[in-house]
Amino acid sequence: MHNNFRTASSVALAVAGMAFCMGAHADSGISLLSPGYQAQLETWLGEGRLALTNIYSKAAGDTSLDFHKASDGKGRTFSVMEATNSSGKTWLVGGYNPQSWSSTDGMHVTMDDSQRTAFLFNLTAGFMLPQLKQYFNGDGIGQDQTFNRADYGPTFGFGHDLYVPQNLTNGGSSFLYTYNYRGQPSTGVSLLDGSIWHGNDVTFGAIQVFAISAVPEPATYGLLLTGLLVLLARQRCRAKARAA
């Protein structure tokens, strides 16, 4: 009887865990990413539904060290941030980093096109800019994916295409070069408003970093549940055999 209860409890906990995982996509407590924005990122990444885990949210007084402490070595991520230009207009922008952030690696260089999978995005304006591919063998344009140093926030590209300073607030910028939807280097315009770069005049408000994992398909949950029910049935048969 005790074994039956223990097995039934395990199955109930497993089923509850599955229900939680299935609901996590819709109720993840995300503040910067609305369901619509998350769906847009999923479309751009092209891997189906995603589970986004908030691993870093900027707090008052934070510096780049706080960002790196939370984000380094955590695998691929979306970095999402409120960015305001010198005219006071704000956009929700950011980037997809297919590699782990680091405090010591410097520039992550990606020579092969198969590695050039990062992209920048402007969710407010509704567009994304992919990492440029090679024009010819060994082409260095588009190779500089992210810049990784302890005194930099989440920073992308050579220009830098999106630069978050040490204080995570004042003195940021966007100088597009590595990333461009046109398939060629840009002329140093801003990810925010398309204006020509004229100094580090971007101010960042809220910043969040999300680790990325795939959401299992419903069929996967069904197979798991079937397996658990079979296990429970076997346990019951064994208990009856011992009692006979």
GROMACS .gro file of C-alpha atoms in nm:
model
  244
    1MET     CA    1   0.000   0.000   0.000
    2HIS     CA    2   0.282   0.234   0.092
    3ASN     CA    3   0.459   0.161  -0.240
    4ASN     CA    4   0.138   0.229  -0.433
    5PHE     CA    5   0.096   0.562  -0.261
    6ARG     CA    6   0.457   0.658  -0.323
    7THR     CA    7   0.436   0.565  -0.692
    8ALA     CA    8   0.104   0.749  -0.738
    9SER     CA    9   0.252   1.055  -0.569
   10SER     CA   10   0.552   1.048  -0.804
   11VAL     CA   11   0.324   1.028  -1.107
   12ALA     CA   12   0.111   1.316  -0.976
   13LEU     CA   13   0.419   1.531  -0.921
   14ALA     CA   14   0.550   1.449  -1.268
   15VAL     CA   15   0.217   1.539  -1.429
   16ALA     CA   16   0.204   1.862  -1.228
   17GLY     CA   17   0.556   1.939  -1.346
   18MET     CA   18   0.453   1.888  -1.708
   19ALA     CA   19   0.156   2.120  -1.661
   20PHE     CA   20   0.384   2.384  -1.513
   21CYS     CA   21   0.628   2.356  -1.803
   22MET     CA   22   0.347   2.384  -2.058
   23GLY     CA   23   0.214   2.696  -1.887
   24ALA     CA   24   0.553   2.858  -1.840
   25HIS     CA   25   0.554   2.981  -2.199
   26ALA     CA   26   0.240   3.186  -2.146
   27ASP     CA   27   0.304   3.297  -1.787
   28SER     CA   28   0.677   3.355  -1.747
   29GLY     CA   29   0.668   3.683  -1.555
   30ILE     CA   30   0.847   3.870  -1.835
   31SER     CA   31   0.822   4.245  -1.808
   32LEU     CA   32   0.998   4.376  -2.120
   33LEU     CA   33   0.873   4.109  -2.357
   34SER     CA   34   0.500   4.105  -2.420
   35PRO     CA   35   0.360   3.781  -2.568
   36GLY     CA   36   0.361   3.952  -2.906
   37TYR     CA   37   0.725   4.053  -2.878
   38GLN     CA   38   0.824   3.704  -2.767
   39ALA     CA   39   0.638   3.556  -3.062
   40GLN     CA   40   0.826   3.794  -3.293
   41LEU     CA   41   1.162   3.681  -3.153
   42GLU     CA   42   1.057   3.318  -3.199
   43THR     CA   43   0.969   3.389  -3.563
   44TRP     CA   44   1.304   3.556  -3.628
   45LEU     CA   45   1.500   3.275  -3.463
   46GLY     CA   46   1.295   3.017  -3.652
   47GLU     CA   47   1.304   2.730  -3.401
   48GLY     CA   48   0.939   2.721  -3.297
   49ARG     CA   49   0.819   2.797  -2.946
   50LEU     CA   50   1.083   2.897  -2.693
   51ALA     CA   51   1.112   2.899  -2.317
   52LEU     CA   52   1.279   3.224  -2.214
   53THR     CA   53   1.426   3.235  -1.864
   54ASN     CA   54   1.504   3.578  -1.724
   55ILE     CA   55   1.860   3.542  -1.590
   56TYR     CA   56   1.935   3.913  -1.547
   57SER     CA   57   1.733   4.229  -1.486
   58LYS     CA   58   1.912   4.558  -1.439
   59ALA     CA   59   1.872   4.709  -1.092
   60ALA     CA   60   1.956   5.058  -0.968
   61GLY     CA   61   2.332   5.100  -0.935
   62ASP     CA   62   2.417   4.795  -1.145
   63THR     CA   63   2.730   4.791  -1.362
   64SER     CA   64   2.857   4.562  -1.634
   65LEU     CA   65   2.998   4.334  -1.362
   66ASP     CA   66   2.643   4.256  -1.245
   67PHE     CA   67   2.540   4.172  -1.600
   68HIS     CA   68   2.837   3.940  -1.647
   69LYS     CA   69   2.793   3.772  -1.309
   70ALA     CA   70   2.440   3.672  -1.407
   71SER     CA   71   2.489   3.603  -1.778
   72ASP     CA   72   2.838   3.462  -1.839
   73GLY     CA   73   2.853   3.097  -1.934
   74LYS     CA   74   2.474   3.060  -1.959
   75GLY     CA   75   2.456   2.966  -2.325
   76ARG     CA   76   2.267   3.153  -2.593
   77THR     CA   77   2.058   3.452  -2.492
   78PHE     CA   78   1.836   3.737  -2.596
   79SER     CA   79   1.942   4.074  -2.452
   80VAL     CA   80   1.653   4.321  -2.449
   81MET     CA   81   1.680   4.687  -2.351
   82GLU     CA   82   1.502   5.022  -2.352
   83ALA     CA   83   1.720   5.260  -2.552
   84THR     CA   84   1.659   5.635  -2.574
   85ASN     CA   85   1.819   5.867  -2.832
   86SER     CA   86   1.931   6.224  -2.778
   87SER     CA   87   1.585   6.352  -2.875
   88GLY     CA   88   1.422   6.158  -2.593
   89LYS     CA   89   1.250   5.891  -2.804
   90THR     CA   90   1.268   5.533  -2.672
   91TRP     CA   91   1.279   5.199  -2.855
   92LEU     CA   92   1.292   4.841  -2.733
   93VAL     CA   93   1.601   4.694  -2.896
   94GLY     CA   94   1.853   4.416  -2.839
   95GLY     CA   95   2.026   4.117  -2.985
   96TYR     CA   96   2.044   3.740  -3.010
   97ASN     CA   97   2.378   3.594  -2.899
   98PRO     CA   98   2.421   3.228  -3.001
   99GLN     CA   99   2.725   3.194  -2.774
  100SER     CA  100   2.772   3.241  -2.400
  101TRP     CA  101   2.865   3.585  -2.276
  102SER     CA  102   3.212   3.618  -2.122
  103SER     CA  103   3.409   3.876  -1.923
  104THR     CA  104   3.745   3.787  -2.079
  105ASP     CA  105   3.704   3.663  -2.438
  106GLY     CA  106   3.715   4.000  -2.612
  107MET     CA  107   3.563   3.981  -2.959
  108HIS     CA  108   3.391   3.657  -3.054
  109VAL     CA  109   3.508   3.616  -3.414
  110THR     CA  110   3.299   3.397  -3.647
  111MET     CA  111   3.464   3.340  -3.983
  112ASP     CA  112   3.233   3.067  -4.119
  113ASP     CA  113   2.885   3.162  -4.237
  114SER     CA  114   2.746   2.870  -4.036
  115GLN     CA  115   2.857   3.054  -3.721
  116ARG     CA  116   2.716   3.391  -3.823
  117THR     CA  117   2.372   3.334  -3.674
  118ALA     CA  118   2.345   3.630  -3.436
  119PHE     CA  119   2.109   3.917  -3.508
  120LEU     CA  120   2.006   4.255  -3.373
  121PHE     CA  121   1.645   4.366  -3.346
  122ASN     CA  122   1.428   4.669  -3.295
  123LEU     CA  123   1.101   4.537  -3.154
  124THR     CA  124   0.938   4.880  -3.150
  125ALA     CA  125   1.003   4.936  -3.520
  126GLY     CA  126   0.948   4.568  -3.606
  127PHE     CA  127   1.270   4.468  -3.783
  128MET     CA  128   1.578   4.251  -3.731
  129LEU     CA  129   1.928   4.279  -3.876
  130PRO     CA  130   2.121   3.954  -3.932
  131GLN     CA  131   2.494   3.911  -3.900
  132LEU     CA  132   2.644   3.967  -4.245
  133LYS     CA  133   2.760   3.660  -4.439
  134GLN     CA  134   3.080   3.638  -4.643
  135TYR     CA  135   3.108   3.794  -4.985
  136PHE     CA  136   3.403   3.570  -5.064
  137ASN     CA  137   3.618   3.312  -4.887
  138GLY     CA  138   3.780   3.455  -4.576
  139ASP     CA  139   3.578   3.776  -4.579
  140GLY     CA  140   3.619   3.955  -4.246
  141ILE     CA  141   3.311   4.176  -4.279
  142GLY     CA  142   3.045   4.042  -4.047
  143GLN     CA  143   3.285   3.826  -3.848
  144ASP     CA  144   3.272   4.019  -3.518
  145GLN     CA  145   2.971   3.876  -3.338
  146THR     CA  146   2.985   4.010  -2.980
  147PHE     CA  147   3.235   4.196  -2.765
  148ASN     CA  148   3.304   4.034  -2.428
  149ARG     CA  149   3.485   4.231  -2.158
  150ALA     CA  150   3.416   4.293  -1.790
  151ASP     CA  151   3.369   4.668  -1.838
  152TYR     CA  152   3.115   4.630  -2.121
  153GLY     CA  153   2.748   4.545  -2.101
  154PRO     CA  154   2.585   4.330  -2.374
  155THR     CA  155   2.767   4.462  -2.682
  156PHE     CA  156   2.737   4.341  -3.041
  157GLY     CA  157   2.951   4.385  -3.350
  158PHE     CA  158   3.259   4.576  -3.460
  159GLY     CA  159   3.120   4.930  -3.473
  160HIS     CA  160   3.000   4.866  -3.206
  161ASP     CA  161   2.667   4.791  -3.370
  162LEU     CA  162   2.508   4.802  -3.025
  163TYR     CA  163   2.721   4.922  -2.734
  164VAL     CA  164   2.612   4.914  -2.369
  165PRO     CA  165   2.865   5.095  -2.145
  166GLN     CA  166   3.005   4.992  -1.808
  167ASN     CA  167   2.740   5.184  -1.612
  168LEU     CA  168   2.465   5.016  -1.822
  169THR     CA  169   2.294   5.354  -1.861
  170ASN     CA  170   2.467   5.662  -2.002
  171GLY     CA  171   2.701   5.686  -2.299
  172GLY     CA  172   2.580   5.399  -2.514
  173SER     CA  173   2.564   5.397  -2.892
  174SER     CA  174   2.473   5.210  -3.210
  175PHE     CA  175   2.700   5.215  -3.515
  176LEU     CA  176   2.580   4.944  -3.754
  177TYR     CA  177   2.848   4.761  -3.949
  178THR     CA  178   2.850   4.388  -3.870
  179TYR     CA  179   2.469   4.354  -3.885
  180ASN     CA  180   2.254   4.465  -4.178
  181TYR     CA  181   1.945   4.329  -4.352
  182ARG     CA  182   2.064   4.470  -4.685
  183GLY     CA  183   2.343   4.211  -4.705
  184GLN     CA  184   2.617   4.469  -4.711
  185PRO     CA  185   2.792   4.694  -4.458
  186SER     CA  186   2.590   4.993  -4.352
  187THR     CA  187   2.718   5.348  -4.323
  188GLY     CA  188   2.724   5.359  -3.945
  189VAL     CA  189   2.357   5.432  -3.883
  190SER     CA  190   2.175   5.370  -3.556
  191LEU     CA  191   1.969   5.061  -3.476
  192LEU     CA  192   1.728   5.292  -3.295
  193ASP     CA  193   1.625   5.551  -3.551
  194GLY     CA  194   1.844   5.504  -3.859
  195SER     CA  195   2.028   5.831  -3.801
  196ILE     CA  196   2.398   5.871  -3.879
  197TRP     CA  197   2.617   5.812  -3.571
  198HIS     CA  198   2.717   6.135  -3.400
  199GLY     CA  199   2.849   6.028  -3.061
  200ASN     CA  200   2.775   5.803  -2.765
  201ASP     CA  201   2.440   5.962  -2.687
  202VAL     CA  202   2.217   5.658  -2.624
  203THR     CA  203   2.073   5.613  -2.274
  204PHE     CA  204   1.960   5.269  -2.156
  205GLY     CA  205   1.673   5.216  -1.916
  206ALA     CA  206   1.558   4.864  -1.828
  207ILE     CA  207   1.782   4.581  -1.947
  208GLN     CA  208   1.695   4.212  -1.930
  209VAL     CA  209   1.876   3.901  -2.048
  210PHE     CA  210   1.690   3.578  -2.125
  211ALA     CA  211   1.839   3.231  -2.157
  212ILE     CA  212   1.683   3.032  -2.440
  213SER     CA  213   1.559   2.675  -2.446
  214ALA     CA  214   1.313   2.489  -2.666
  215VAL     CA  215   0.960   2.411  -2.550
  216PRO     CA  216   0.886   2.037  -2.599
  217GLU     CA  217   0.608   1.957  -2.843
  218PRO     CA  218   0.274   1.835  -2.694
  219ALA     CA  219   0.346   1.487  -2.834
  220THR     CA  220   0.652   1.469  -2.610
  221TYR     CA  221   0.439   1.532  -2.302
  222GLY     CA  222   0.195   1.263  -2.416
  223LEU     CA  223   0.472   1.005  -2.448
  224LEU     CA  224   0.603   1.094  -2.104
  225LEU     CA  225   0.258   1.064  -1.949
  226THR     CA  226   0.205   0.726  -2.118
  227GLY     CA  227   0.534   0.602  -1.978
  228LEU     CA  228   0.442   0.715  -1.630
  229LEU     CA  229   0.105   0.539  -1.648
  230VAL     CA  230   0.272   0.216  -1.762
  231LEU     CA  231   0.513   0.243  -1.469
  232LEU     CA  232   0.224   0.290  -1.229
  233ALA     CA  233   0.041  -0.014  -1.372
  234ARG     CA  234   0.350  -0.230  -1.330
  235GLN     CA  235   0.395  -0.119  -0.972
  236ARG     CA  236   0.035  -0.210  -0.896
  237CYS     CA  237   0.074  -0.556  -1.054
  238ARG     CA  238   0.383  -0.622  -0.847
  239ALA     CA  239   0.206  -0.511  -0.531
  240LYS     CA  240  -0.086  -0.745  -0.604
  241ALA     CA  241   0.151  -1.036  -0.672
  242ARG     CA  242   0.327  -0.982  -0.341
  243ALA     CA  243  -0.007  -0.966  -0.155
  244ALA     CA  244  -0.140  -1.290  -0.314
   0.00000   0.00000   0.00000
